[in-house]
Coordinates of C-alpha atoms and ligand atoms in Angstrom, one line a residue:
X1 CA 0.0 0.0 0.0
X2 CA 1.5 3.4 -0.9
X3 CA 2.4 5.7 1.9
X4 CA 1.1 9.2 1.2
X5 CA 1.9 12.3 3.2
X6 CA -0.9 14.8 3.6
X7 CA -0.3 17.4 0.9
X8 CA -3.6 19.1 1.5
X9 CA -3.2 22.5 2.9
X10 CA -5.1 23.2 6.2
X11 CA -8.1 25.3 5.1
X12 CA -10.5 25.4 8.0
X13 CA -11.6 23.9 11.3
X14 CA -14.5 21.6 11.7
X15 CA -16.7 23.3 14.3
X16 CA -20.4 22.5 14.9
X17 CA -23.2 24.9 15.7
X18 CA -22.5 24.5 19.4
X19 CA -18.9 25.6 19.1
X20 CA -17.5 22.1 19.5
X21 CA -14.4 21.6 17.4
X22 CA -13.6 18.1 16.1
X23 CA -10.2 17.0 17.2
X24 CA -10.4 13.2 16.7
X25 CA -11.9 10.6 14.4
X26 CA -13.0 7.2 15.8
X27 CA -13.2 4.6 13.1
X28 CA -15.2 1.4 13.7
X29 CA -13.4 -0.6 11.1
X30 CA -15.4 -3.8 11.5
X31 CA -18.5 -4.9 13.4
X32 CA -17.1 -8.4 13.7
X33 CA -16.0 -9.5 17.1
X34 CA -14.5 -12.6 18.6
X35 CA -16.2 -11.8 22.0
X36 CA -19.8 -11.0 22.8
X37 CA -19.8 -8.7 25.9
X38 CA -23.2 -8.7 27.6
X39 CA -23.5 -4.9 27.6
X40 CA -21.7 -4.0 24.3
X41 CA -22.9 -0.9 22.5
X42 CA -21.0 -1.8 19.3
X43 CA -20.1 1.8 19.0
X44 CA -23.8 2.6 18.6
X45 CA -24.1 0.6 15.3
X46 CA -26.5 -1.9 16.9
X47 CA -25.9 -4.5 14.3
X48 CA -24.5 -7.9 14.4
X49 CA -25.0 -8.9 10.7
X50 CA -22.0 -8.6 8.4
X51 CA -21.7 -5.4 6.4
X52 CA -19.5 -4.5 3.6
X53 CA -16.6 -3.1 5.6
X54 CA -15.1 0.3 4.9
X55 CA -12.0 -0.2 2.7
X56 CA -8.5 0.5 3.9
X57 CA -8.1 3.0 1.2
X58 CA -11.2 5.0 2.3
X59 CA -10.1 4.9 5.9
X60 CA -6.7 6.3 5.0
X61 CA -8.2 8.9 2.6
X62 CA -10.7 10.2 5.2
X63 CA -7.8 10.4 7.8
X64 CA -5.6 12.2 5.2
X65 CA -8.2 14.8 4.3
X66 CA -9.3 15.3 7.9
X67 CA -5.6 15.9 8.9
X68 CA -4.6 18.1 6.0
X69 CA -7.8 20.1 5.5
X70 CA -9.2 20.3 9.0
X71 CA -6.1 19.7 11.2
X72 CA -7.6 16.6 12.8
X73 CA -4.6 14.5 13.7
X74 CA -5.9 12.0 16.3
X75 CA -7.3 8.6 15.2
X76 CA -8.8 5.8 17.3
X77 CA -9.7 2.4 15.8
X78 CA -12.6 0.5 17.4
X79 CA -15.3 -2.0 16.3
X80 CA -16.3 -4.8 16.6
X81 CA -12.8 -6.0 17.3
X82 CA -10.3 -3.9 15.2
X83 CA -7.6 -6.6 15.4
X84 CA -9.9 -8.8 13.4
X85 CA -9.1 -6.7 10.3
X86 CA -6.0 -8.3 8.9
X87 CA -5.1 -5.0 7.1
X88 CA -5.0 -2.9 10.3
X89 CA -1.2 -2.8 10.2
X90 CA -1.3 -1.5 6.6
X91 CA -4.0 1.1 7.5
X92 CA -1.8 2.4 10.4
X93 CA 1.2 2.5 8.2
X94 CA -0.7 4.3 5.5
X95 CA -1.6 7.2 7.8
X96 CA 1.3 7.4 10.2
X97 CA 2.9 10.3 8.4
X98 CA 0.0 12.7 8.8
X99 CA -1.2 11.8 12.3
X100 CA 0.0 12.8 15.8
X101 CA -1.8 10.1 17.7
X102 CA -3.0 6.7 16.5
X103 CA -4.6 4.3 18.9
X104 CA -7.0 1.4 19.1
X105 CA -9.5 0.0 21.6
X106 CA -9.2 -3.7 21.6
X107 CA -10.3 -6.7 23.7
X108 CA -6.6 -7.7 23.7
X109 CA -7.1 -11.4 22.7
X110 CA -4.9 -11.0 19.6
X111 CA -2.7 -8.3 20.9
X112 CA 0.3 -10.6 21.7
X113 CA 0.5 -11.5 18.0
X114 CA 0.1 -7.9 16.7
X115 CA 1.5 -5.5 19.3
X116 CA 5.1 -5.2 18.0
X117 CA 3.9 -5.0 14.3
X118 CA 1.4 -2.3 15.2
X119 CA 4.0 -0.3 17.0
X120 CA 6.4 -0.6 14.1
X121 CA 3.7 0.5 11.7
X122 CA 3.1 3.7 13.7
X123 CA 0.5 3.0 16.3
X124 CA 1.1 5.0 19.4
X125 CA -0.9 3.3 22.1
X126 CA -3.8 1.0 22.9
X127 CA -6.8 0.7 25.2
X128 CA -7.5 -2.8 26.3
X129 CA -10.9 -3.8 27.6
X130 CA -10.5 -5.7 30.9
X131 CA -13.6 -5.8 33.1
X132 CA -12.4 -8.5 35.5
X133 CA -9.3 -10.4 36.5
X134 CA -11.4 -13.3 37.7
X135 CA -11.7 -15.9 35.0
X136 CA -15.3 -16.9 35.7
X137 CA -16.5 -13.3 35.7
X138 CA -14.5 -12.5 32.6
X139 CA -16.0 -15.4 30.8
X140 CA -19.5 -14.4 31.9
X141 CA -19.1 -10.8 30.8
X142 CA -17.6 -11.7 27.5
X143 CA -19.6 -14.8 26.8
X144 CA -16.4 -16.7 26.0
X145 CA -13.9 -19.0 27.6
X146 CA -10.1 -19.3 28.0
X147 CA -9.4 -15.7 26.8
X148 CA -8.4 -13.9 30.0
X149 CA -4.8 -15.3 30.0
X150 CA -4.4 -14.2 26.4
X151 CA -5.6 -10.7 27.2
X152 CA -3.1 -10.4 30.1
X153 CA -0.3 -11.6 27.8
X154 CA -1.6 -9.1 25.2
X155 CA -1.3 -6.3 27.8
X156 CA 2.3 -7.3 28.6
X157 CA 3.1 -7.4 24.9
X158 CA 1.7 -3.9 24.4
X159 CA 3.8 -2.6 27.3
X160 CA 6.9 -4.2 25.9
X161 CA 6.2 -2.9 22.4
X162 CA 5.8 0.7 23.8
X163 CA 2.1 1.0 22.9
X164 CA 1.8 3.2 26.0
X165 CA 0.1 4.5 28.0
X166 CA -1.9 1.3 27.9
X167 CA -5.4 2.2 29.2
X168 CA -7.3 -0.6 30.8
X169 CA -11.0 0.0 30.0
X170 CA -13.2 -1.4 32.8
X171 CA -16.9 -1.0 32.5
X172 CA -18.3 -1.0 36.1
X173 CA -21.1 -3.5 36.5
X174 CA -23.0 -3.7 39.8
X175 CA -22.8 -7.1 41.5
X176 CA -20.3 -8.4 38.8
X177 CA -17.1 -6.5 39.0
X178 CA -17.7 -3.4 41.2
X179 CA -15.7 -5.0 44.0
X180 CA -12.6 -5.3 41.8
X181 CA -11.4 -1.8 41.5
X182 CA -8.7 -2.3 44.2
X183 CA -7.6 -5.6 42.6
X184 CA -7.4 -3.8 39.2
X185 CA -5.3 -1.1 40.7
X186 CA -2.9 -3.7 42.1
X187 CA -2.7 -5.2 38.6
X188 CA -1.9 -1.7 37.2
X189 CA 0.9 -1.3 39.8
X190 CA 2.3 -4.7 38.8
X191 CA 2.2 -3.8 35.1
X192 CA 3.9 -0.5 35.8
X193 CA 6.8 -2.3 37.5
X194 CA 7.2 -4.2 34.3
X195 CA 7.0 -1.1 32.1
X196 CA 9.3 1.1 34.3
X197 CA 6.5 3.1 35.9
X198 CA 3.5 5.1 34.8
X199 CA 2.7 3.2 31.5
X200 CA -0.6 1.7 32.5
X201 CA -3.7 3.7 33.4
X202 CA -7.0 2.3 34.7
X203 CA -10.0 3.8 33.0
X204 CA -13.3 3.3 34.8
X205 CA -16.3 3.5 32.4
X206 CA -19.9 4.1 33.4
X207 CA -22.2 1.6 31.8
X208 CA -24.4 3.0 29.0
X209 CA -27.5 0.8 29.3
X210 CA -29.6 2.1 26.4
X211 CA -28.4 -0.4 23.8
X212 CA -29.4 -3.5 25.8
X213 CA -32.2 -3.0 28.3
X214 CA -31.4 -6.3 30.0
X215 CA -28.2 -4.9 31.5
X216 CA -30.0 -2.0 33.3
X217 CA -29.7 -4.0 36.5
X218 CA -26.0 -3.8 36.3
X219 CA -25.7 0.0 36.7
X220 CA -23.2 0.5 39.5
X221 CA -23.0 3.4 41.9
X222 CA -20.7 5.4 39.8
X223 CA -21.0 8.6 41.9
X224 CA -20.1 6.6 45.0
X225 CA -17.0 5.1 43.4
X226 CA -15.9 8.5 42.2
X227 CA -16.4 10.0 45.6
X228 CA -14.2 7.3 47.2
X229 CA -11.5 7.9 44.6
X230 CA -11.7 11.6 45.3
X231 CA -11.3 11.1 49.0
X232 CA -8.2 8.9 48.5
X233 CA -6.6 10.9 45.6
X234 CA -3.3 12.7 46.1
X235 CA -4.1 14.7 43.0
X236 CA -7.0 15.3 40.6
X237 CA -6.9 16.5 37.0
X238 CA -9.6 17.2 34.5
X239 CA -9.0 16.4 30.8
X240 CA -10.4 18.7 28.2
X241 CA -12.0 15.7 26.4
X242 CA -15.5 15.3 27.8
X243 CA -14.2 16.9 31.0
X244 CA -13.0 13.5 32.2
X245 CA -11.5 13.4 35.7
X246 CA -8.2 11.7 36.5
X247 CA -7.5 10.6 40.1
X248 CA -4.0 9.7 41.3
X249 CA -4.4 7.1 44.1
X250 CA -1.4 5.3 45.7
X251 CA 0.7 5.7 42.5
X252 CA -2.1 4.6 40.1
X253 CA -3.8 6.9 37.6
X254 CA -7.5 6.3 37.4
X255 CA -9.5 8.0 34.7
X256 CA -13.2 8.2 35.0
X257 CA -15.5 8.2 31.9
X258 CA -19.0 9.2 33.0
X259 CA -21.3 9.6 30.0
X260 CA -24.8 9.0 31.5
X261 CA -27.1 12.1 31.8
X262 CA -23.9 14.1 31.6
X263 CA -24.3 17.4 29.7
X264 CA -20.6 18.0 30.1
X265 CA -19.9 14.8 28.3
X266 CA -21.7 16.1 25.2
X267 CA -20.7 19.7 25.6
X268 CA -17.1 18.7 25.4
X269 CA -17.5 16.1 22.7
X270 CA -14.7 16.6 20.1
X271 CA -14.9 13.3 18.2
X272 CA -16.5 12.3 15.0
X273 CA -17.2 8.6 14.4
X274 CA -17.1 6.6 11.2
X275 CA -19.1 3.4 11.0
X276 CA -17.8 0.0 9.9
X277 CA -19.6 0.5 6.6
X278 CA -18.3 3.9 5.9
X279 CA -20.8 6.4 7.2
X280 CA -20.0 9.5 9.4
X281 CA -21.8 9.1 12.7
X282 CA -22.2 12.5 14.4
X283 CA -23.4 11.0 17.8
X284 CA -22.8 7.6 19.5
X285 CA -26.4 7.5 20.7
X286 CA -28.1 8.2 17.4
X287 CA -28.5 6.4 14.1
X288 CA -30.9 8.7 12.3
X289 CA -28.4 11.2 11.0
X290 CA -25.6 9.1 9.4
X291 CA -23.8 10.6 6.4
X292 CA -22.4 8.0 3.9
X293 CA -19.1 8.6 2.3
X294 CA -19.3 7.0 -1.1
X295 CA -15.9 7.9 -2.7
X296 CA -12.3 8.5 -1.9
X297 CA -12.5 11.8 -3.8
X298 CA -11.1 14.6 -1.6
X299 CA -13.8 17.2 -2.4
X300 CA -16.5 14.6 -1.7
X301 CA -14.9 13.7 1.7
X302 CA -14.6 17.4 2.7
X303 CA -18.2 18.1 1.8
X304 CA -19.5 15.0 3.7
X305 CA -17.5 15.9 6.8
X306 CA -18.9 19.5 6.7
X307 CA -22.5 18.1 6.1
X308 CA -22.1 15.8 9.2
X309 CA -21.3 18.9 11.3
X310 CA -24.7 20.3 10.6
X311 CA -26.3 17.2 12.2
X312 CA -24.3 17.4 15.4
X313 CA -26.2 18.4 18.5
X314 CA -25.7 17.5 22.2
X315 CA -27.7 14.4 23.0
X316 CA -28.1 15.2 26.7
X317 CA -30.0 18.4 27.2
X318 CA -32.1 17.9 24.0
Ligands
SAM401 N1 -13.7 -4.8 20.8 C1 -13.0 -3.7 21.2 C2 -12.9 -3.7 22.7 O1 -13.4 -4.7 23.4 O2 -12.3 -2.8 23.3 C3 -13.5 -2.4 20.7 C4 -15.0 -2.2 20.7 S1 -15.8 -1.8 22.2 C5 -17.4 -1.4 21.7 C6 -15.1 -0.3 22.7 C7 -15.2 0.1 24.1 O3 -16.6 0.4 24.4 C8 -14.8 -1.0 25.2 O4 -13.9 -0.5 26.0 C9 -16.1 -1.2 25.9 O5 -15.8 -1.5 27.2 C10 -16.9 0.0 25.7 N2 -18.3 -0.2 25.8 C11 -19.0 -1.1 25.0 N3 -20.3 -1.1 25.4 C12 -20.5 -0.2 26.4 C13 -21.6 0.2 27.2 N4 -22.8 -0.2 27.0 N5 -21.3 1.2 28.1 C14 -20.1 1.7 28.3 N6 -19.0 1.3 27.6 C15 -19.2 0.3 26.6

């Protein structure tokens, strides 16, 4: 695959009617997944059936145009399971020259195999979903078996390959894993010893229950958890992205992602999503305003990105 640098001259910024500037693209490059997490929102796509997946060429062209024309230089790959795309390494390599930050959110099962290759191709870091360190719970949550040891190996490989900081994504689930935060922090500490300190971050994610009503019973006391972190933290920082808070507790960095009923979450939304079949998705929680991208033509991509901006409005507070 040819490696192209972005020759497009930066022309304008992508800012919606609410003053929110787009700073990152989140590509769902497949909706296939080797796991089946009980709560999974599938990046809001809501589909399990196979679709014609967005081509590597289109992914790279969208990234190139967004970078060169709109100065968006931050890319996240998600899915489905992004490591199920056997051309992910090529995709990363194809855009490395015009991005500042390339990352993926993965379940980590195949990470041991790909970590070094992805790092060589130009990937900067990964998020690994890890809801439990107890095998029985992990199997229940992911509807799978024998995968937890592979994920742990994958995390070690990511650290060794320098795909850092590695963020461990833990969706809090009442009665299932909400008693494991301390255990998870111990695991982060252990990983940090391996990586020389500070390379692994725990990211606690509030469950979004809208996609699967049967998981509503698992909504944990997120405010209570956050209050406890606050009381123990030696320092607290707030990230610009969605006003996420970071708590520093006993040498572990814990970031909190709190999307539910959170107007701040929407007010500070600076990401645009692309679906696995190549449509711009202005909001995780809506599917009635998708904008298909039908060609790799630069002008077409620019126009579609601008059109999608007209459809962006905060979900909370509507
Ligand atoms: N397969 C990859 C993985 O497991 O990370 C990428 C796709 S997954 C949809 C991306 C992230 O979304 C994961 O970290 C997952 O925990 C999070 N997620 C999925 N469904 C969610 C929900 N209902 N509420 C909150 N987070 C969710």
